[in-house]
Amino acid sequence: MAKELLTLDNGTTCTSWNYSGTRLAAGSADGTLSIFDSRDPPSSSSLHSTFKSRVVEGNIVKIVWVPPEYGDAVACISADGIASLWEEVAEDSRSLQWKVCKSFGSNSNKVLDVQFGISLSSLKMVAAYSDGNVRVFELLDPLELQNWQLQAEFQNVIESVSAFGKASCLSASISWNPQKGGNQESSFLIGFNSNTPELNSSKVWEFDQAHQRWLPVAELALPEDKGDQVYAVAWAPNIGRPYEIIAVATHKGLAIWYLGLNPENNGRLPVERVALLAGHEGMVWQMEWDMSGMTLASTGHDGMVRLWQSNLDGVWHQQAAFEPTS
């Protein structure tokens, strides 16, 4: 039987568990960041508040934890388009406090999403902006979360010579390849919800070490769907599969894609859409895979949480649905 862990304040807009599932960060409409920790002993099923403070002006719309190898830190994205990095530090032998160490974005060019990934033993951060640009930052010193360097900036298009007017993006979704391994090349997935069809479709970007640049290696959209606005993307963990599994949500439904591992003659990775799932009424807001990459959880405008799985015949279906509690 399910047991309640915590009751969040009214006005809570987003939450995020850390990588070990022992800490929960929550953001509120008034800009308050709250941190909850598991009680000792670790087997305890309740959480208690260890930090609560107003850290930004206005609504916090998303919280993302920095990988644990780089300490306890979160990125908070506010409704005004500023992404701020907050780190838990000890100062003057006092108790641990959360301090801001870096900010990205501006009111004129908003940050829509950020995600962190580790590649070649360094921490990278991908940020999507409201003008349709994608920026990749690299941490220069693993002990100094305020020292970031812009590594690359590009637009989410297959052909770099694509010409279009000024883009206006409402949202974006980023998902790193979750494969661990510091010596592997970076790759991530990104899709936009914008007024520019060329930007919207989800594309896989991989770092080309030989030429020191990011290249699009796959586009996850059928020819007739390439202009569809993307609401959310999620890259599944891979435990021994000869292909990757990626979920992409648009107004047409939740698509499951298989991504091949070996490039074709044109340098692109083969893709296949194996399912288009319906169930949510309205926009899908967020998707997350379990650690095995076999179960996908999704939530959206209808307030439902839905779980999706593939059966033994490879047919994807809804496994369960949960209604919100009042």
mmCIF file of C-alpha atoms in Angstrom:
data_model
loop_
_atom_site.group_PDB
_atom_site.id
_atom_site.type_symbol
_atom_site.label_atom_id
_atom_site.label_comp_id
_atom_site.label_asym_id
_atom_site.label_seq_id
_atom_site.Cartn_x
_atom_site.Cartn_y
_atom_site.Cartn_z
ATOM 1 C CA MET A 1 0.000 0.000 0.000
ATOM 2 C CA ALA A 2 1.299 3.457 -0.930
ATOM 3 C CA LYS A 3 2.409 5.669 1.954
ATOM 4 C CA GLU A 4 2.602 9.463 1.919
ATOM 5 C CA LEU A 5 6.173 10.747 2.204
ATOM 6 C CA LEU A 6 5.560 14.468 2.283
ATOM 7 C CA THR A 7 2.882 17.115 1.855
ATOM 8 C CA LEU A 8 4.139 20.029 -0.227
ATOM 9 C CA ASP A 9 3.044 23.627 0.252
ATOM 10 C CA ASN A 10 0.312 25.139 -1.869
ATOM 11 C CA GLY A 11 1.902 26.915 -4.798
ATOM 12 C CA THR A 12 4.516 24.230 -5.439
ATOM 13 C CA THR A 13 5.191 24.271 -9.167
ATOM 14 C CA CYS A 14 7.947 21.685 -9.702
ATOM 15 C CA THR A 15 9.956 19.019 -7.903
ATOM 16 C CA SER A 16 13.076 16.992 -8.605
ATOM 17 C CA TRP A 17 14.729 14.032 -6.838
ATOM 18 C CA ASN A 18 18.504 13.839 -6.659
ATOM 19 C CA TYR A 19 20.325 10.948 -8.315
ATOM 20 C CA SER A 20 20.202 8.674 -5.254
ATOM 21 C CA GLY A 21 16.578 9.457 -4.402
ATOM 22 C CA THR A 22 17.488 10.704 -0.914
ATOM 23 C CA ARG A 23 16.872 14.434 -1.439
ATOM 24 C CA LEU A 24 13.936 16.272 -2.971
ATOM 25 C CA ALA A 25 14.060 19.829 -4.298
ATOM 26 C CA ALA A 26 10.809 21.759 -4.724
ATOM 27 C CA GLY A 27 10.156 25.105 -6.389
ATOM 28 C CA SER A 28 7.213 27.412 -5.733
ATOM 29 C CA ALA A 29 5.279 30.114 -7.563
ATOM 30 C CA ASP A 30 6.770 32.778 -5.276
ATOM 31 C CA GLY A 31 10.357 31.788 -6.092
ATOM 32 C CA THR A 32 10.960 29.677 -2.982
ATOM 33 C CA LEU A 33 13.387 26.750 -3.190
ATOM 34 C CA SER A 34 12.888 23.989 -0.616
ATOM 35 C CA ILE A 35 15.181 21.025 0.030
ATOM 36 C CA PHE A 36 13.939 17.915 1.831
ATOM 37 C CA ASP A 37 16.197 15.127 3.084
ATOM 38 C CA SER A 38 15.510 11.541 4.075
ATOM 39 C CA ARG A 39 15.562 11.059 7.831
ATOM 40 C CA ASP A 40 18.146 8.883 9.536
ATOM 41 C CA PRO A 41 18.222 5.939 9.401
ATOM 42 C CA PRO A 42 18.022 5.785 5.577
ATOM 43 C CA SER A 43 15.271 3.168 5.836
ATOM 44 C CA SER A 44 12.940 5.807 7.245
ATOM 45 C CA SER A 45 10.127 6.591 4.827
ATOM 46 C CA SER A 46 9.646 10.264 5.717
ATOM 47 C CA LEU A 47 11.359 13.480 4.579
ATOM 48 C CA HIS A 48 12.191 16.605 6.563
ATOM 49 C CA SER A 49 12.964 20.149 5.438
ATOM 50 C CA THR A 50 16.618 21.215 5.574
ATOM 51 C CA PHE A 51 16.429 24.445 3.536
ATOM 52 C CA LYS A 52 13.713 26.882 2.513
ATOM 53 C CA SER A 53 14.305 30.331 1.082
ATOM 54 C CA ARG A 54 13.121 32.606 -1.689
ATOM 55 C CA VAL A 55 15.917 32.400 -4.246
ATOM 56 C CA VAL A 56 14.446 34.024 -7.390
ATOM 57 C CA GLU A 57 11.854 36.591 -8.344
ATOM 58 C CA GLY A 58 8.672 34.948 -9.577
ATOM 59 C CA ASN A 59 7.786 31.396 -10.435
ATOM 60 C CA ILE A 60 10.305 28.521 -10.468
ATOM 61 C CA VAL A 61 9.316 26.382 -13.442
ATOM 62 C CA LYS A 62 11.998 23.671 -13.354
ATOM 63 C CA ILE A 63 14.700 22.241 -11.081
ATOM 64 C CA VAL A 64 17.566 20.025 -12.292
ATOM 65 C CA TRP A 65 20.167 18.389 -10.028
ATOM 66 C CA VAL A 66 23.842 18.566 -10.947
ATOM 67 C CA PRO A 67 25.469 15.078 -11.134
ATOM 68 C CA PRO A 68 26.580 14.006 -7.644
ATOM 69 C CA GLU A 69 30.250 13.814 -8.652
ATOM 70 C CA TYR A 70 30.199 17.628 -8.537
ATOM 71 C CA GLY A 71 28.608 18.098 -5.132
ATOM 72 C CA ASP A 72 25.081 18.958 -4.050
ATOM 73 C CA ALA A 73 23.792 21.597 -6.450
ATOM 74 C CA VAL A 74 20.678 22.385 -8.463
ATOM 75 C CA ALA A 75 19.787 24.568 -11.417
ATOM 76 C CA CYS A 76 16.580 26.577 -10.965
ATOM 77 C CA ILE A 77 14.840 27.952 -14.057
ATOM 78 C CA SER A 78 12.476 30.825 -13.331
ATOM 79 C CA ALA A 79 9.565 32.071 -15.411
ATOM 80 C CA ASP A 80 11.552 35.170 -16.406
ATOM 81 C CA GLY A 81 14.050 32.940 -18.233
ATOM 82 C CA ILE A 82 16.951 33.025 -15.783
ATOM 83 C CA ALA A 83 18.684 29.756 -14.888
ATOM 84 C CA SER A 84 20.575 30.017 -11.599
ATOM 85 C CA LEU A 85 22.935 27.438 -10.122
ATOM 86 C CA TRP A 86 22.638 26.910 -6.361
ATOM 87 C CA GLU A 87 25.255 24.950 -4.421
ATOM 88 C CA GLU A 88 25.217 23.627 -0.857
ATOM 89 C CA VAL A 89 28.355 24.899 0.878
ATOM 90 C CA ALA A 90 29.789 25.269 4.371
ATOM 91 C CA GLU A 91 30.892 28.778 5.328
ATOM 92 C CA ASP A 92 32.841 29.801 8.437
ATOM 93 C CA SER A 93 32.163 26.490 10.213
ATOM 94 C CA ARG A 94 28.443 27.229 10.163
ATOM 95 C CA SER A 95 25.805 24.764 9.088
ATOM 96 C CA LEU A 96 25.474 24.002 5.395
ATOM 97 C CA GLN A 97 23.812 26.729 3.330
ATOM 98 C CA TRP A 98 22.678 27.021 -0.270
ATOM 99 C CA LYS A 99 24.408 29.796 -2.219
ATOM 100 C CA VAL A 100 23.991 30.987 -5.803
ATOM 101 C CA CYS A 101 27.157 30.465 -7.850
ATOM 102 C CA LYS A 102 26.184 31.214 -11.462
ATOM 103 C CA SER A 103 23.314 32.552 -13.588
ATOM 104 C CA PHE A 104 22.488 32.129 -17.281
ATOM 105 C CA GLY A 105 19.964 33.808 -19.579
ATOM 106 C CA SER A 106 18.216 37.170 -19.640
ATOM 107 C CA ASN A 107 14.746 38.648 -19.931
ATOM 108 C CA SER A 108 15.295 39.153 -23.670
ATOM 109 C CA ASN A 109 16.710 35.684 -24.317
ATOM 110 C CA LYS A 110 15.205 33.226 -21.865
ATOM 111 C CA VAL A 111 16.565 29.869 -20.811
ATOM 112 C CA LEU A 112 13.863 27.255 -21.483
ATOM 113 C CA ASP A 113 15.610 24.079 -20.297
ATOM 114 C CA VAL A 114 18.985 22.895 -19.019
ATOM 115 C CA GLN A 115 20.433 19.411 -18.542
ATOM 116 C CA PHE A 116 23.805 18.151 -17.329
ATOM 117 C CA GLY A 117 25.946 15.370 -18.748
ATOM 118 C CA ILE A 118 29.430 13.973 -18.182
ATOM 119 C CA SER A 119 31.709 13.395 -21.154
ATOM 120 C CA LEU A 120 35.450 12.794 -21.411
ATOM 121 C CA SER A 121 35.652 13.263 -17.639
ATOM 122 C CA SER A 122 34.226 16.789 -17.684
ATOM 123 C CA LEU A 123 30.818 18.219 -16.834
ATOM 124 C CA LYS A 124 28.775 19.704 -19.675
ATOM 125 C CA MET A 125 25.558 21.707 -19.473
ATOM 126 C CA VAL A 126 23.220 22.062 -22.457
ATOM 127 C CA ALA A 127 20.895 25.056 -22.375
ATOM 128 C CA ALA A 128 18.026 25.789 -24.784
ATOM 129 C CA TYR A 129 17.096 29.434 -25.314
ATOM 130 C CA SER A 130 13.934 31.197 -26.444
ATOM 131 C CA ASP A 131 15.613 32.423 -29.636
ATOM 132 C CA GLY A 132 16.068 28.814 -30.744
ATOM 133 C CA ASN A 133 19.781 28.621 -29.988
ATOM 134 C CA VAL A 134 21.416 25.735 -28.158
ATOM 135 C CA ARG A 135 24.457 26.493 -26.020
ATOM 136 C CA VAL A 136 26.842 23.919 -24.555
ATOM 137 C CA PHE A 137 28.879 24.997 -21.537
ATOM 138 C CA GLU A 138 31.837 23.133 -20.023
ATOM 139 C CA LEU A 139 32.888 23.302 -16.380
ATOM 140 C CA LEU A 140 36.528 24.382 -16.222
ATOM 141 C CA ASP A 141 37.228 23.313 -12.636
ATOM 142 C CA PRO A 142 35.316 20.426 -11.008
ATOM 143 C CA LEU A 143 35.628 22.182 -7.644
ATOM 144 C CA GLU A 144 34.313 25.554 -8.847
ATOM 145 C CA LEU A 145 30.735 25.474 -10.114
ATOM 146 C CA GLN A 146 30.870 29.147 -11.038
ATOM 147 C CA ASN A 147 33.586 28.628 -13.686
ATOM 148 C CA TRP A 148 31.833 27.706 -16.946
ATOM 149 C CA GLN A 149 33.040 28.218 -20.496
ATOM 150 C CA LEU A 150 30.894 28.355 -23.612
ATOM 151 C CA GLN A 151 31.995 25.397 -25.733
ATOM 152 C CA ALA A 152 29.541 25.684 -28.634
ATOM 153 C CA GLU A 153 26.446 27.505 -29.872
ATOM 154 C CA PHE A 154 24.200 26.314 -32.697
ATOM 155 C CA GLN A 155 20.576 25.950 -33.781
ATOM 156 C CA ASN A 156 18.572 22.734 -33.703
ATOM 157 C CA VAL A 157 18.562 22.230 -37.474
ATOM 158 C CA ILE A 158 19.859 19.414 -39.669
ATOM 159 C CA GLU A 159 21.104 21.712 -42.439
ATOM 160 C CA SER A 160 23.250 24.551 -41.121
ATOM 161 C CA VAL A 161 22.366 26.684 -44.153
ATOM 162 C CA SER A 162 18.665 26.669 -43.272
ATOM 163 C CA ALA A 163 17.233 30.171 -43.543
ATOM 164 C CA PHE A 164 14.247 31.351 -41.523
ATOM 165 C CA GLY A 165 13.023 34.413 -39.666
ATOM 166 C CA LYS A 166 13.496 35.257 -36.024
ATOM 167 C CA ALA A 167 12.460 32.292 -33.913
ATOM 168 C CA SER A 168 10.198 32.526 -30.892
ATOM 169 C CA CYS A 169 10.226 29.439 -28.694
ATOM 170 C CA LEU A 170 7.726 28.755 -25.920
ATOM 171 C CA SER A 171 9.477 25.717 -24.482
ATOM 172 C CA ALA A 172 12.184 23.153 -25.128
ATOM 173 C CA SER A 173 13.102 19.717 -23.820
ATOM 174 C CA ILE A 174 16.586 18.215 -23.492
ATOM 175 C CA SER A 175 17.670 14.682 -22.558
ATOM 176 C CA TRP A 176 21.272 13.455 -22.350
ATOM 177 C CA ASN A 177 22.228 9.959 -23.348
ATOM 178 C CA PRO A 178 22.176 8.405 -19.849
ATOM 179 C CA GLN A 179 24.939 5.915 -20.616
ATOM 180 C CA LYS A 180 27.612 6.362 -17.970
ATOM 181 C CA GLY A 181 31.247 6.320 -18.996
ATOM 182 C CA GLY A 182 33.621 9.238 -18.795
ATOM 183 C CA ASN A 183 35.523 8.204 -21.919
ATOM 184 C CA GLN A 184 32.461 8.141 -24.175
ATOM 185 C CA GLU A 185 31.588 10.939 -26.568
ATOM 186 C CA SER A 186 28.727 13.166 -25.542
ATOM 187 C CA SER A 187 25.317 12.905 -27.136
ATOM 188 C CA PHE A 188 21.987 14.454 -26.267
ATOM 189 C CA LEU A 189 18.491 14.917 -27.636
ATOM 190 C CA ILE A 190 16.614 18.201 -27.961
ATOM 191 C CA GLY A 191 13.264 19.367 -29.350
ATOM 192 C CA PHE A 192 11.539 22.773 -29.411
ATOM 193 C CA ASN A 193 8.011 24.124 -29.173
ATOM 194 C CA SER A 194 8.382 27.147 -31.442
ATOM 195 C CA ASN A 195 6.975 29.086 -34.387
ATOM 196 C CA THR A 196 9.806 27.787 -36.596
ATOM 197 C CA PRO A 197 9.187 24.279 -38.003
ATOM 198 C CA GLU A 198 12.872 23.662 -38.783
ATOM 199 C CA LEU A 199 13.783 23.956 -35.101
ATOM 200 C CA ASN A 200 11.017 21.853 -33.619
ATOM 201 C CA SER A 201 11.741 18.227 -34.472
ATOM 202 C CA SER A 202 13.764 16.229 -31.955
ATOM 203 C CA LYS A 203 17.360 15.719 -33.021
ATOM 204 C CA VAL A 204 20.247 13.744 -31.559
ATOM 205 C CA TRP A 205 23.489 15.717 -31.328
ATOM 206 C CA GLU A 206 26.872 14.054 -30.894
ATOM 207 C CA PHE A 207 30.261 15.624 -30.270
ATOM 208 C CA ASP A 208 32.729 14.972 -33.102
ATOM 209 C CA GLN A 209 36.095 14.805 -31.373
ATOM 210 C CA ALA A 210 38.071 14.905 -34.630
ATOM 211 C CA HIS A 211 36.572 18.224 -35.718
ATOM 212 C CA GLN A 212 35.734 19.545 -32.235
ATOM 213 C CA ARG A 213 32.110 20.335 -33.029
ATOM 214 C CA TRP A 214 28.579 19.106 -32.411
ATOM 215 C CA LEU A 215 26.849 17.302 -35.281
ATOM 216 C CA PRO A 216 23.226 16.166 -35.747
ATOM 217 C CA VAL A 217 23.267 12.391 -36.173
ATOM 218 C CA ALA A 218 19.532 11.599 -36.142
ATOM 219 C CA GLU A 219 16.141 13.262 -36.495
ATOM 220 C CA LEU A 220 13.218 11.638 -34.683
ATOM 221 C CA ALA A 221 10.297 12.635 -36.866
ATOM 222 C CA LEU A 222 8.484 11.206 -39.857
ATOM 223 C CA PRO A 223 8.686 13.382 -42.993
ATOM 224 C CA GLU A 224 5.128 14.670 -42.512
ATOM 225 C CA ASP A 225 5.744 15.421 -38.806
ATOM 226 C CA LYS A 226 9.015 17.351 -38.937
ATOM 227 C CA GLY A 227 7.411 20.711 -38.137
ATOM 228 C CA ASP A 228 5.397 19.435 -35.164
ATOM 229 C CA GLN A 229 6.060 21.234 -31.906
ATOM 230 C CA VAL A 230 7.793 19.011 -29.348
ATOM 231 C CA TYR A 231 6.584 19.107 -25.748
ATOM 232 C CA ALA A 232 8.930 16.642 -24.024
ATOM 233 C CA VAL A 233 11.693 14.144 -24.767
ATOM 234 C CA ALA A 234 13.255 11.349 -22.694
ATOM 235 C CA TRP A 235 16.239 9.076 -23.482
ATOM 236 C CA ALA A 236 15.985 5.644 -21.828
ATOM 237 C CA PRO A 237 18.872 3.974 -19.960
ATOM 238 C CA ASN A 238 20.315 1.122 -21.974
ATOM 239 C CA ILE A 239 21.216 -2.128 -20.232
ATOM 240 C CA GLY A 240 22.558 -4.327 -23.010
ATOM 241 C CA ARG A 241 20.150 -3.480 -25.850
ATOM 242 C CA PRO A 242 21.608 -3.282 -29.388
ATOM 243 C CA TYR A 243 19.650 -0.028 -29.883
ATOM 244 C CA GLU A 244 18.565 3.037 -27.899
ATOM 245 C CA ILE A 245 14.965 3.835 -26.899
ATOM 246 C CA ILE A 246 13.748 7.436 -26.937
ATOM 247 C CA ALA A 247 10.326 8.926 -26.174
ATOM 248 C CA VAL A 248 9.089 12.087 -27.908
ATOM 249 C CA ALA A 249 5.802 13.839 -27.086
ATOM 250 C CA THR A 250 3.963 16.075 -29.565
ATOM 251 C CA HIS A 251 0.313 17.038 -30.066
ATOM 252 C CA LYS A 252 -0.116 13.800 -32.025
ATOM 253 C CA GLY A 253 0.788 11.621 -29.067
ATOM 254 C CA LEU A 254 3.717 9.988 -27.355
ATOM 255 C CA ALA A 255 6.084 8.382 -29.870
ATOM 256 C CA ILE A 256 8.544 5.605 -29.007
ATOM 257 C CA TRP A 257 11.618 5.530 -31.226
ATOM 258 C CA TYR A 258 14.394 2.984 -31.643
ATOM 259 C CA LEU A 259 17.769 4.531 -32.460
ATOM 260 C CA GLY A 260 20.445 2.339 -34.031
ATOM 261 C CA LEU A 261 24.023 2.376 -32.762
ATOM 262 C CA ASN A 262 25.874 2.029 -36.091
ATOM 263 C CA PRO A 263 25.903 4.971 -38.534
ATOM 264 C CA GLU A 264 24.623 4.515 -42.074
ATOM 265 C CA ASN A 265 26.561 5.586 -45.176
ATOM 266 C CA ASN A 266 25.476 9.220 -44.746
ATOM 267 C CA GLY A 267 26.819 9.299 -41.187
ATOM 268 C CA ARG A 268 23.361 9.348 -39.616
ATOM 269 C CA LEU A 269 22.089 6.797 -37.121
ATOM 270 C CA PRO A 270 19.085 4.707 -38.257
ATOM 271 C CA VAL A 271 15.769 5.465 -36.543
ATOM 272 C CA GLU A 272 12.411 3.675 -36.393
ATOM 273 C CA ARG A 273 9.176 4.812 -34.779
ATOM 274 C CA VAL A 274 7.749 1.684 -33.190
ATOM 275 C CA ALA A 275 4.727 3.164 -31.384
ATOM 276 C CA LEU A 276 2.510 6.233 -31.185
ATOM 277 C CA LEU A 277 0.672 6.167 -27.861
ATOM 278 C CA ALA A 278 -2.488 8.074 -27.020
ATOM 279 C CA GLY A 279 -3.929 8.684 -23.589
ATOM 280 C CA HIS A 280 -3.126 12.140 -22.307
ATOM 281 C CA GLU A 281 -5.660 14.888 -22.937
ATOM 282 C CA GLY A 282 -3.692 17.980 -23.896
ATOM 283 C CA MET A 283 0.015 18.688 -23.647
ATOM 284 C CA VAL A 284 2.487 16.242 -22.110
ATOM 285 C CA TRP A 285 4.651 18.175 -19.656
ATOM 286 C CA GLN A 286 7.276 15.702 -18.551
ATOM 287 C CA MET A 287 8.512 12.135 -19.104
ATOM 288 C CA GLU A 288 10.926 9.983 -17.111
ATOM 289 C CA TRP A 289 12.262 6.440 -17.595
ATOM 290 C CA ASP A 290 12.948 4.030 -14.770
ATOM 291 C CA MET A 291 16.532 2.886 -14.167
ATOM 292 C CA SER A 292 16.100 -0.201 -16.371
ATOM 293 C CA GLY A 293 14.783 1.779 -19.341
ATOM 294 C CA MET A 294 11.721 -0.481 -19.518
ATOM 295 C CA THR A 295 8.990 1.690 -17.983
ATOM 296 C CA LEU A 296 8.175 5.256 -19.030
ATOM 297 C CA ALA A 297 6.230 7.640 -16.779
ATOM 298 C CA SER A 298 4.492 10.658 -18.288
ATOM 299 C CA THR A 299 2.386 13.504 -16.941
ATOM 300 C CA GLY A 300 0.615 16.391 -18.559
ATOM 301 C CA HIS A 301 -2.119 18.992 -18.687
ATOM 302 C CA ASP A 302 -4.785 16.450 -17.746
ATOM 303 C CA GLY A 303 -3.122 15.935 -14.363
ATOM 304 C CA MET A 304 -2.714 12.197 -14.934
ATOM 305 C CA VAL A 305 0.456 10.170 -14.410
ATOM 306 C CA ARG A 306 0.637 7.312 -16.895
ATOM 307 C CA LEU A 307 3.042 4.365 -17.027
ATOM 308 C CA TRP A 308 3.959 2.787 -20.376
ATOM 309 C CA GLN A 309 5.660 -0.541 -21.090
ATOM 310 C CA SER A 310 6.378 -2.923 -23.941
ATOM 311 C CA ASN A 311 5.041 -6.473 -23.760
ATOM 312 C CA LEU A 312 6.987 -9.580 -24.773
ATOM 313 C CA ASP A 313 5.900 -9.090 -28.384
ATOM 314 C CA GLY A 314 7.338 -5.570 -28.449
ATOM 315 C CA VAL A 315 3.935 -3.870 -28.392
ATOM 316 C CA TRP A 316 3.864 -0.694 -26.282
ATOM 317 C CA HIS A 317 0.814 -0.037 -24.114
ATOM 318 C CA GLN A 318 -0.374 1.836 -21.055
ATOM 319 C CA GLN A 319 0.423 -0.211 -17.976
ATOM 320 C CA ALA A 320 -1.209 2.010 -15.339
ATOM 321 C CA ALA A 321 -2.705 5.473 -14.776
ATOM 322 C CA PHE A 322 -2.919 7.552 -11.603
ATOM 323 C CA GLU A 323 -5.378 10.362 -10.981
ATOM 324 C CA PRO A 324 -4.356 13.445 -8.989
ATOM 325 C CA THR A 325 -5.452 13.636 -5.375
ATOM 326 C CA SER A 326 -7.297 16.719 -4.180
#
